[in-house]
Each structure stands twice: as structure tokens, then as C-alpha cells.
Amino acid sequence: MPLPLDDETLLFEPAPSQGGALAVVFAFPNQYSVGITSLGYQVVWATLARRGDIQVSRLFTDGHEPLPAAIDVLGFSLSWELDYTNLMTLLEQLDIPLFAGDRTAEHPLVFGGGPVLTANPEPFAAFFDVILLGDGETLLDDFVDALVELKAASRAETLRRLAMVPGIYVPVLYAVTYDGPTGGVRAIAPVDTELPAAVQKQTYRGNVLSASTVVTPHAAWENIYMVEVVRSCPEMCRFCLASYLTLPFRPASLEASLVPAIERGLAVTNRLGLLGASITQHPEFDLLLDYLNRPQFDDVRLSLSSVRTNTVTPKLAETLTRHDSRSITIAIESGSERVRHIVNKKLETDDIERAAVNARAGGLSAMKLYGMAGVPGETMTDLEQTVALMLRLKKAAPGLRLTFGCSTFVPKAHTPFQWCGVNREAEKRLKYLQKHLRSQGIDFRPESYNWSVIQALISRGDRRLAPVLERVRHYGDSLGSYRRAFKDFQGQIPPLEYYVHADWDLDQPLPWDHLWGPLPKATLQKHFDSAGVGAVPA
């Protein structure tokens, strides 16, 4: 199916392809409307399209640009764990073997990147020849330069040379040993001593951050132009992948990055999205609001990602109201100050109440709060305090429509809570919150507990999961399908409970120990110890 290219407004100039250009297909394993709304996908595609030595075509599950007769390189941007099933479908449609070990010189080199793979690529390692770990600004051109230089090389030589480039991970060149078929990881090491002992995630440290390269009415957010205000988050909540994996915190320069980017985007659309894990902690955020409140931007519709609770000022609320926003989103994690201390959420209950009061005073009509159930160390008393907090907010800011979105705690690689399993009582705790909040007229929106279990499986999985994930495709996408697939491989891999619910020893090897994030494992262990969850009954 062709893509709606006539409706796209490009904000960059593609380079004409030179003779002998490398034929690259860059895929997003979901629908066009979803993929084209991914800022990461947009930026990587534009980076490739600006190179004359690359001829790039885009591929989605519901359409594609004209594809080359012979594909040299096939890339995937993986933003959501369960999109791996679509990834497999696209490989099959292109007659490419699912497993890298089955590919020959006749097949394209298959690479992957994106937040899912940067966090923990091991469950998917068998499907990729190459995985890019880290920020595209630092890594992408080095990768493509090497590919162009190695175009005439054999597949084996290409993979070996790519493995020498910082941030490029070639799974086949790293061997994993286990403590028996159903035991944990024993060791991970390169297949020979000439290869790097570990692959270091690459971090871009500049202060000119990303912005949309295309605007289209067919995006999930129609005609939106996105600007990255900050990267990472200074708060370092102990469960948070968005903070720990992307350190250090980098605000975009107001003059060199944000203002020029916003002016480019608002020349073609009046819908602006400001992105970042903690955008209101930009040191010049107040000046950014002043800039957006100029009369020439009165018709601009402004959307913000989640903001830090104690930065919700009347000025911010009035700015959002002025620019056609009716609600604001904050993450509080829990109504319990004790739990917020455990996760390192530096937030007082009075701060949360003040945010609700300021939002209402500034003209906003709704506030969405995000929290979690099953946090390590959480007790039922903490859940009671979450209910009490929501009722307190309802009283403090009458007329403000409150929504509480709640997920189950899921351990993530490269965070201090990576050793903690999913609380087996979390599903009951979600039901407790639902019963006590909905009865008080508060909109409670729980994330599926079963989805959290699947997410935890993938976030803490190792390479032995690859055949399980392939088998699940044939059974469906429910948690029952995963349990059925695990039964098929019983005795060959650890049980589902090992990956999802088990608390792991701090000194045991982890599946991603050979893939280094911003902080060393010893530092993460210290951060875990400082949470003090060992002494608290669950």
C-alpha cells in the first residue's frame, strides 16, 4: 500500500542518491500513523536521507515507499516491546530469515535501534545482525560510514569490523554461558580477545536536541511538530529507565536549539509538542513560556509531555489554557511519602496539592496523575494513602477533573530496581485502588497487569527467550500465549516466574552486563541499597 506522501511537509532537504548508493530500507514495525509520530524514527530517517551515499526507503506495516530490488541493509526502530511480532512479519514479507544465524550473503544486513533495544536487546538479539546502542547523533553516521566503506566486504568481515565501532553491538560475536538450562546467566564474553570486552552505549552531549523532520495530518497527533526540550531527567527515580539510561540530563539551548526549531515548525503548522522526561526543569523554561506567549503565537495549540509536579505554576497553567490545552499530566508514583522516598521521588504531598490548585487557578479543567502499584517495599497502608491523596486533591481543587492512571511496577535494565521482581499482589492492589477511587467519582485508569508481566519478561530477558517469542506469534498476544510457549520449552529455559517475579541477587551476572549504560553496575547497587527496601515487608 502506498504512503500518503503528498500530504507530508518535509523540514529538511533530502540529498539525491549518488551512483552506487547503499540501498537501505528503514522500517518502523507498526502503522505509518504511529511510526511517523515517533521523533526518533523521523530523525534517523532524515539523517539517512540527507546522505548521497544512501538510498533510503521507508517501510511500515500498512505501507511503504518504493523498495529497491536488492536491499543491502534493513533497519528497524523499535519503540514498543510488542512490536517485535510486526518486525517478524515484515522480515517474512521480505523473504529474510527471522534468525540472524540463518542469513547468508544473499540477505540484507539487519540492524535495529531505539529505546527498547538500547535498554535490553538480549531477548531480540537472535533476530538482528547488528544493534545500535545509544544516541543517533553520535552513532548513526559512524555506523553508515563503516557500512559504505565495507560494501564490498564479506558478511563475516563486515560484522567483525562493525563490532569495533563504539556503540555497535554484534550479538553473534558475544557468547553467553548459563548455570544449566534453567539457571541464570553465568558469563558473557566476546568470542575472541580482539573484540571489545563490553559495548558502551553512546551518549550525545550537545545542547542542540531533536525536532521533527516531517509534519503530516496522518500522524497519530495530527499535524504536530515536536521539539525535544530536555534529554534525560535530573531526578533519577530508582525505577526510571528514561532517566538512568539517558544520563546525563541535557537541556537544549534556548537560542541555539529551541527557538530556531520552534520557528521552523510553526512556519508550517500551528500544533506544537514539547517533549522530554522533565521539560519544566529546563533552566530557562520560564523564558520559553514568555517566548510562546508572544501575540504571533496566539493560535498555536500547545501540548506538553508529563511535567514535574512542583513546577506546575499558575503561569504554566495559564500558558497551556491560552494555547488550547485543557489538562496537564504529572507523575506522582504514589500518595505515600514513604514510597516516594523509596523510589527517590523528591516530592512532598503539599507540592501535589499545590499543583492541582495552581492548575485550576490557571484555567485548566483536568489533571492526570500517574502512579504505580507494587513498588518494592510498598504496603497496603501506602495504597490507602494514595486514595486519601486523591480525595484531598478533589477537595482542594473543586471543579478540576482528576484522572489517576496506574501501572504495575516493572523492573528495567540499567536502573537500581533491575534486581526486583514484579509484586505478585500488584493485580489485587490495582483492583483495590479501582474500587476505592471510582466509588468517589475519580476516573481510575489501570494499565493491564498482564501487559506488565509481559513487559517485565522482555525487560529482564536473556537470549533464550528468542524461540519463545517466535512461538508466541502462533498462539496470540495474551499472557496465556506466553505461558503456553514457556510450557513448550519447559526444562530448556528458566520458567516465566524467574524472569518476571524473582528478586535477583545483587552480585549475580545480568543478561546485559556486557552492555554498559551511563552508570556502572556498582553505582546502581549503591542506589538500590539507599532505597532501603530490604528491611520493609511487601
XYZ file of C-alpha atoms in Angstrom:
538
model
C 0.000 0.000 0.000
C 1.478 3.425 -0.881
C 2.109 6.005 1.818
C 0.304 9.402 1.863
C 3.482 11.204 0.816
C 1.654 14.082 -0.903
C 0.417 15.245 2.490
C 3.883 15.299 4.083
C 5.675 18.578 4.656
C 9.412 17.955 4.909
C 11.542 20.231 7.059
C 14.830 19.049 5.593
C 16.320 18.667 2.119
C 16.919 15.042 1.052
C 20.122 14.503 -0.922
C 19.933 12.997 -4.404
C 21.318 9.459 -4.408
C 24.729 9.014 -5.972
C 25.655 6.159 -8.263
C 26.346 3.014 -6.290
C 24.481 4.299 -3.215
C 23.811 1.737 -0.499
C 20.179 0.528 -0.726
C 18.709 0.906 2.771
C 15.175 0.188 3.943
C 14.349 1.815 7.286
C 11.307 0.254 8.934
C 9.032 1.012 11.840
C 7.181 -2.179 12.828
C 3.778 -0.539 13.216
C 1.361 1.537 11.171
C 2.507 4.675 9.362
C 0.453 6.935 11.662
C 2.293 5.533 14.697
C 5.776 5.392 13.202
C 5.707 8.867 11.693
C 4.777 10.227 15.137
C 7.996 8.816 16.601
C 10.527 11.640 16.822
C 13.391 9.154 16.933
C 12.240 7.451 13.749
C 11.832 10.795 11.973
C 15.301 11.997 12.911
C 17.103 8.783 11.893
C 15.232 8.631 8.581
C 16.119 12.253 7.817
C 19.775 11.620 8.735
C 19.890 8.759 6.241
C 18.008 10.691 3.573
C 20.449 13.598 3.773
C 23.299 11.340 2.637
C 24.006 10.933 -1.055
C 25.728 7.594 -0.489
C 22.470 6.153 0.892
C 19.239 5.475 -0.958
C 16.671 5.061 1.827
C 13.087 3.808 1.619
C 10.608 3.771 4.493
C 8.596 0.690 5.444
C 5.609 0.365 7.804
C 3.132 -2.438 8.435
C 0.473 -0.723 6.306
C 2.579 0.739 3.501
C 5.976 1.606 2.123
C 7.858 3.757 -0.303
C 9.138 2.049 -3.489
C 11.566 -0.621 -2.308
C 14.830 -1.473 -4.084
C 15.047 -4.751 -5.970
C 18.070 -5.712 -3.892
C 18.214 -4.442 -0.298
C 21.701 -4.010 1.146
C 20.671 -3.014 4.666
C 17.367 -3.287 6.554
C 16.928 -1.243 9.732
C 14.245 -1.242 12.419
C 13.372 1.348 15.045
C 11.774 -0.481 17.989
C 9.860 1.798 20.369
C 7.374 -0.656 21.882
C 8.188 -4.171 23.086
C 5.276 -5.995 21.481
C 6.085 -4.568 18.050
C 8.568 -7.438 17.725
C 5.742 -9.531 16.243
C 5.307 -6.976 13.435
C 9.075 -6.970 12.958
C 8.983 -10.702 12.303
C 6.087 -10.299 9.880
C 7.980 -7.662 7.884
C 11.072 -9.886 7.712
C 8.943 -12.711 6.338
C 7.291 -10.432 3.775
C 10.765 -9.510 2.519
C 11.834 -13.204 2.411
C 14.513 -12.635 5.046
C 15.096 -15.394 7.644
C 13.913 -14.431 11.132
C 17.107 -15.583 12.818
C 20.403 -13.903 12.008
C 22.180 -17.263 12.073
C 20.122 -18.415 9.070
C 21.052 -15.477 6.840
C 23.642 -15.687 4.090
C 25.497 -13.284 1.821
C 22.315 -13.086 -0.269
C 20.385 -11.412 2.532
C 20.484 -7.798 3.748
C 22.288 -6.875 6.924
C 19.559 -6.355 9.544
C 20.142 -3.724 12.222
C 17.985 -2.341 14.999
C 17.901 0.621 17.345
C 15.519 2.562 19.545
C 14.699 2.643 23.252
C 13.618 -1.000 23.580
C 16.863 -2.341 22.115
C 19.092 0.163 23.888
C 17.606 -0.880 27.243
C 17.995 -4.654 26.848
C 18.422 -6.143 23.369
C 19.095 -9.702 24.555
C 15.597 -11.229 24.051
C 15.729 -9.957 20.453
C 19.459 -10.470 19.821
C 18.940 -13.568 17.664
C 16.835 -11.587 15.157
C 19.452 -8.882 14.484
C 22.851 -8.887 12.847
C 23.692 -5.527 14.416
C 22.177 -3.446 17.230
C 22.913 0.249 17.790
C 23.136 1.259 21.441
C 22.650 4.898 22.271
C 22.049 8.292 20.721
C 21.824 8.561 16.950
C 23.620 11.918 16.825
C 26.792 10.204 17.990
C 26.375 6.770 16.484
C 24.494 6.823 13.206
C 26.999 8.471 10.875
C 29.834 6.298 12.238
C 27.708 3.229 11.512
C 26.773 4.305 7.989
C 30.334 5.401 7.172
C 31.514 1.908 8.121
C 28.757 0.250 6.081
C 29.646 2.259 2.972
C 33.332 1.506 3.399
C 32.620 -2.223 3.859
C 30.140 -2.577 0.993
C 32.401 -4.984 -0.889
C 33.473 -6.945 2.218
C 32.143 -10.348 3.203
C 29.342 -10.617 5.731
C 31.695 -12.031 8.383
C 34.279 -9.288 7.878
C 31.602 -6.595 7.892
C 30.187 -7.796 11.209
C 33.624 -8.018 12.780
C 34.641 -4.530 11.651
C 31.323 -3.060 12.789
C 31.841 -4.567 16.242
C 34.925 -2.366 16.609
C 32.849 0.822 16.248
C 31.852 2.249 19.677
C 28.179 1.625 20.438
C 27.697 -1.067 17.798
C 26.737 -4.463 19.190
C 27.042 -7.615 17.080
C 25.336 -10.323 19.175
C 26.833 -13.295 17.325
C 30.311 -12.163 18.394
C 29.429 -12.422 22.104
C 28.944 -15.835 23.711
C 26.697 -16.443 26.716
C 27.045 -19.318 29.153
C 24.406 -20.296 31.705
C 24.215 -22.138 35.019
C 22.425 -25.009 33.337
C 19.397 -24.831 31.003
C 17.114 -23.355 33.664
C 19.690 -21.349 35.605
C 20.756 -17.735 35.310
C 23.486 -16.215 33.184
C 26.978 -17.335 34.203
C 29.110 -15.182 31.898
C 29.058 -13.156 28.673
C 32.256 -12.643 26.727
C 33.423 -11.833 23.198
C 34.302 -14.865 21.084
C 37.947 -13.740 20.967
C 40.223 -11.263 22.706
C 40.497 -8.838 19.773
C 36.881 -7.776 20.236
C 35.801 -5.228 22.880
C 35.008 -6.902 26.193
C 31.870 -4.750 26.502
C 29.846 -2.397 24.310
C 29.383 1.121 25.688
C 26.130 2.948 24.982
C 26.916 6.137 23.078
C 25.817 9.445 24.571
C 25.388 12.684 22.646
C 26.392 15.549 24.928
C 25.482 18.557 22.807
C 22.774 21.095 23.636
C 21.098 21.157 20.212
C 18.432 18.466 20.530
C 15.967 16.851 18.143
C 12.958 18.314 16.367
C 10.502 16.987 13.812
C 11.726 16.492 10.259
C 8.238 15.974 8.802
C 4.717 17.196 9.548
C 1.662 15.322 8.305
C -2.087 15.208 9.001
C -1.810 11.394 9.037
C 0.316 11.284 12.211
C -1.280 9.910 15.379
C -1.231 13.532 16.592
C -2.453 15.344 13.515
C -0.032 17.912 12.066
C 2.046 18.020 15.228
C 5.572 19.444 15.219
C 7.673 18.028 18.035
C 10.614 19.667 19.787
C 12.848 17.950 22.346
C 13.280 20.388 25.243
C 15.448 18.213 27.505
C 17.039 14.775 27.361
C 17.108 12.532 30.447
C 15.932 13.716 33.874
C 17.875 15.015 36.874
C 15.574 13.386 39.444
C 16.807 9.791 38.961
C 13.785 7.936 40.321
C 15.115 4.456 41.020
C 12.711 2.646 38.681
C 13.014 5.078 35.770
C 14.608 3.952 32.529
C 14.035 7.357 30.907
C 16.351 8.921 33.465
C 19.040 6.328 34.150
C 19.593 5.039 30.626
C 19.903 8.511 29.083
C 22.073 10.318 31.643
C 23.352 12.981 31.919
C 20.486 15.483 31.953
C 20.846 17.830 28.969
C 18.666 20.890 28.379
C 18.500 22.194 24.830
C 19.931 25.655 24.288
C 17.092 28.181 24.136
C 18.792 30.334 21.481
C 20.698 27.702 19.509
C 18.128 24.875 19.582
C 14.627 25.600 20.865
C 13.797 28.973 19.319
C 15.108 28.136 15.812
C 13.377 24.746 15.892
C 10.048 26.214 17.010
C 10.197 28.894 14.325
C 10.843 26.246 11.637
C 7.912 24.176 12.777
C 5.394 26.956 13.290
C 6.042 28.125 9.738
C 4.185 25.001 8.541
C 1.751 24.094 11.356
C 0.129 25.596 14.434
C 0.374 22.485 16.598
C 3.462 22.252 18.807
C 4.512 19.408 21.095
C 7.249 19.923 23.695
C 8.929 16.635 24.599
C 11.191 15.438 27.389
C 11.096 13.441 30.603
C 11.085 16.609 32.741
C 10.680 19.620 30.457
C 9.716 22.113 33.153
C 13.134 21.595 34.738
C 14.799 23.255 31.775
C 16.767 26.109 33.395
C 15.210 28.636 31.002
C 11.710 27.181 30.896
C 10.162 30.425 32.120
C 11.789 32.283 29.226
C 10.472 29.621 26.845
C 6.945 30.267 28.141
C 7.453 34.013 27.626
C 8.545 33.326 24.049
C 5.478 31.146 23.345
C 3.156 33.758 24.884
C 4.045 36.333 22.229
C 0.997 37.560 20.268
C 2.145 35.951 16.987
C 1.730 32.521 18.609
C -1.800 33.082 19.935
C -3.262 30.474 17.556
C -0.707 27.792 18.429
C -2.029 24.618 20.071
C 0.492 23.533 22.688
C 0.961 20.028 24.080
C 3.380 19.070 26.853
C 4.645 15.698 27.953
C 4.483 14.908 31.671
C 5.811 17.739 33.832
C 7.377 17.701 37.278
C 4.692 18.258 39.882
C 6.308 21.074 41.873
C 6.845 23.104 38.693
C 3.122 23.461 37.932
C 2.793 27.203 38.422
C -0.155 29.472 37.640
C 1.915 30.866 34.753
C 2.350 27.407 33.218
C -1.349 26.614 33.613
C -2.346 29.977 32.091
C 0.014 29.402 29.162
C -1.489 25.987 28.456
C -5.018 27.368 28.712
C -4.126 30.214 26.354
C -2.813 27.680 23.838
C -5.854 25.428 23.769
C -4.766 22.830 26.341
C -7.319 21.848 28.936
C -5.325 19.370 31.011
C -1.888 18.691 32.433
C -0.137 15.424 33.319
C 2.074 14.813 36.347
C 3.750 11.688 37.724
C 3.453 11.218 41.480
C 4.114 7.418 41.664
C 2.251 7.104 44.995
C 0.207 9.041 47.514
C 2.578 7.781 50.171
C 5.565 9.956 51.034
C 7.331 6.815 52.284
C 7.035 5.116 48.890
C 8.094 8.281 47.107
C 11.203 8.273 49.323
C 11.878 4.619 48.381
C 11.809 5.436 44.659
C 13.685 8.732 45.157
C 10.728 10.862 44.058
C 11.639 14.168 45.690
C 8.089 15.334 46.158
C 6.013 16.366 49.153
C 2.270 15.825 49.388
C 1.818 19.589 49.735
C 3.583 20.001 46.355
C 0.982 17.763 44.712
C -1.903 19.682 46.235
C -0.344 22.973 45.190
C -0.029 21.706 41.594
C -3.744 20.869 41.494
C -4.720 24.255 42.953
C -2.441 26.106 40.504
C -3.769 24.113 37.557
C -7.352 25.026 38.416
C -6.489 28.664 39.147
C -4.739 28.925 35.781
C -7.862 27.828 33.911
C -7.157 24.137 33.306
C -10.120 21.803 33.662
C -8.385 18.449 34.117
C -5.296 16.872 35.641
C -3.994 13.370 35.025
C -1.768 11.831 37.663
C 0.374 8.761 37.061
C 1.256 6.251 39.739
C 2.318 2.672 40.290
C 1.215 -0.302 42.337
C 3.572 -2.981 43.605
C 6.587 -0.721 44.128
C 9.326 -2.541 46.071
C 8.645 -2.048 49.787
C 5.037 -0.916 49.279
C 2.374 -1.939 51.832
C -1.411 -1.688 51.817
C -1.132 1.378 54.062
C 0.659 3.134 51.201
C -2.243 2.377 48.864
C -4.681 3.796 51.407
C -2.628 6.981 51.369
C -2.913 7.145 47.579
C -6.705 7.030 47.886
C -6.588 9.675 50.626
C -4.414 11.935 48.468
C -6.805 11.797 45.518
C -9.712 12.710 47.781
C -7.664 15.559 49.248
C -6.985 16.913 45.740
C -10.666 16.682 44.844
C -11.491 18.829 47.858
C -8.593 21.283 47.368
C -9.326 21.965 43.671
C -13.092 21.661 43.163
C -14.078 21.551 39.514
C -10.734 20.059 38.399
C -11.434 16.722 36.738
C -8.987 14.190 38.202
C -7.742 11.050 36.480
C -5.405 8.563 38.121
C -3.542 6.339 35.671
C -1.825 3.459 37.408
C 0.552 0.780 36.187
C 2.262 -2.127 37.894
C 5.922 -1.623 38.804
C 8.098 -3.233 36.090
C 11.864 -3.684 36.614
C 14.027 -2.133 33.901
C 17.630 -2.861 32.964
C 20.252 -0.253 33.942
C 18.133 1.061 36.840
C 18.622 0.445 40.583
C 15.429 -1.642 40.710
C 16.534 -4.022 37.931
C 17.040 -6.721 40.587
C 13.425 -6.525 41.857
C 10.669 -8.774 40.570
C 7.072 -7.820 39.849
C 4.973 -7.946 43.017
C 2.589 -10.925 42.812
C -0.025 -8.900 44.728
C 0.027 -5.993 42.253
C -3.117 -7.059 40.390
C -5.108 -7.128 43.654
C -3.708 -3.739 44.553
C -4.879 -2.267 41.254
C -8.353 -3.615 41.986
C -8.244 -2.076 45.460
C -7.468 1.346 44.004
C -10.165 0.918 41.374
C -12.804 0.081 43.980
C -11.943 2.964 46.296
C -11.352 5.678 43.700
C -14.160 5.096 41.201
C -16.679 4.992 44.021
C -15.553 8.542 44.889
C -16.035 9.847 41.352
C -12.367 9.779 40.406
C -11.530 8.432 36.954
C -9.199 5.471 37.571
C -7.371 4.045 34.561
C -5.240 0.992 35.338
C -2.740 -0.394 32.874
C -3.189 -4.103 32.236
C -1.412 -6.206 34.859
C -0.922 -8.956 32.267
C 0.787 -6.498 29.948
C 3.093 -5.515 32.831
C 4.065 -9.163 33.274
C 4.938 -9.446 29.563
C 6.845 -6.164 29.720
C 8.863 -7.426 32.699
C 9.644 -10.673 30.885
C 11.110 -8.762 27.961
C 12.834 -6.105 30.068
C 14.751 -8.733 32.107
C 15.000 -11.443 29.456
C 18.076 -13.130 28.003
C 18.765 -14.710 24.612
C 16.974 -17.914 25.474
C 13.669 -16.064 25.031
C 14.050 -15.763 21.232
C 12.384 -19.106 20.357
C 9.686 -18.413 22.955
C 8.877 -15.038 21.369
C 8.763 -16.634 17.925
C 6.401 -19.354 19.201
C 4.076 -16.844 20.876
C 3.285 -15.344 17.450
C 1.417 -18.511 16.586
C -0.569 -18.576 19.840
C -1.735 -14.944 20.151
C -0.678 -11.929 22.180
C -2.204 -12.730 25.587
C -0.330 -13.648 28.765
C -1.797 -17.138 28.346
C 0.004 -17.386 24.999
C 3.319 -16.705 26.717
C 2.594 -19.284 29.411
C 1.754 -21.843 26.713
C 5.002 -21.107 24.868
C 7.002 -21.499 28.094
C 5.438 -24.925 28.574
C 6.667 -25.886 25.099
C 10.233 -25.131 26.199
C 9.944 -26.433 29.755
C 13.284 -27.687 31.029
C 15.181 -25.826 28.287
C 14.888 -22.326 29.750
C 14.048 -20.853 33.182
C 10.342 -20.565 33.996
C 8.407 -17.377 33.320
C 8.391 -16.628 37.054
C 12.193 -16.427 37.121
C 12.246 -13.511 34.685
C 9.139 -11.752 35.996
C 8.683 -12.261 39.744
C 12.037 -13.379 41.158
C 14.182 -10.963 43.152
C 17.694 -11.414 41.787
C 20.895 -11.356 43.835
C 22.832 -8.109 43.546
C 26.043 -9.976 42.737
C 24.676 -12.316 40.053
C 25.601 -11.727 36.384
C 22.839 -9.955 34.464
C 21.933 -10.654 30.812
C 23.082 -7.131 29.843
C 26.318 -6.970 31.887
C 28.363 -6.717 28.665
C 26.314 -3.704 27.515
C 27.309 -0.685 29.541
C 24.957 2.190 30.265
C 25.828 5.607 31.725
C 26.402 4.312 35.272
C 28.438 1.262 36.325
C 26.706 -1.669 37.996
C 28.391 -0.902 41.333
C 26.801 2.565 41.374
C 23.367 1.116 40.634
C 23.873 -1.309 43.526
C 24.601 1.610 45.858
C 21.462 3.395 44.657
C 19.464 0.221 45.296
C 20.890 -0.086 48.810
C 19.954 3.526 49.552
C 16.287 2.725 48.812
C 16.186 0.619 51.967
C 13.614 -1.835 50.623
C 15.303 -4.882 52.158
C 14.003 -4.026 55.636
C 10.408 -3.290 54.596
C 7.790 -6.078 54.323
C 5.997 -6.232 50.964
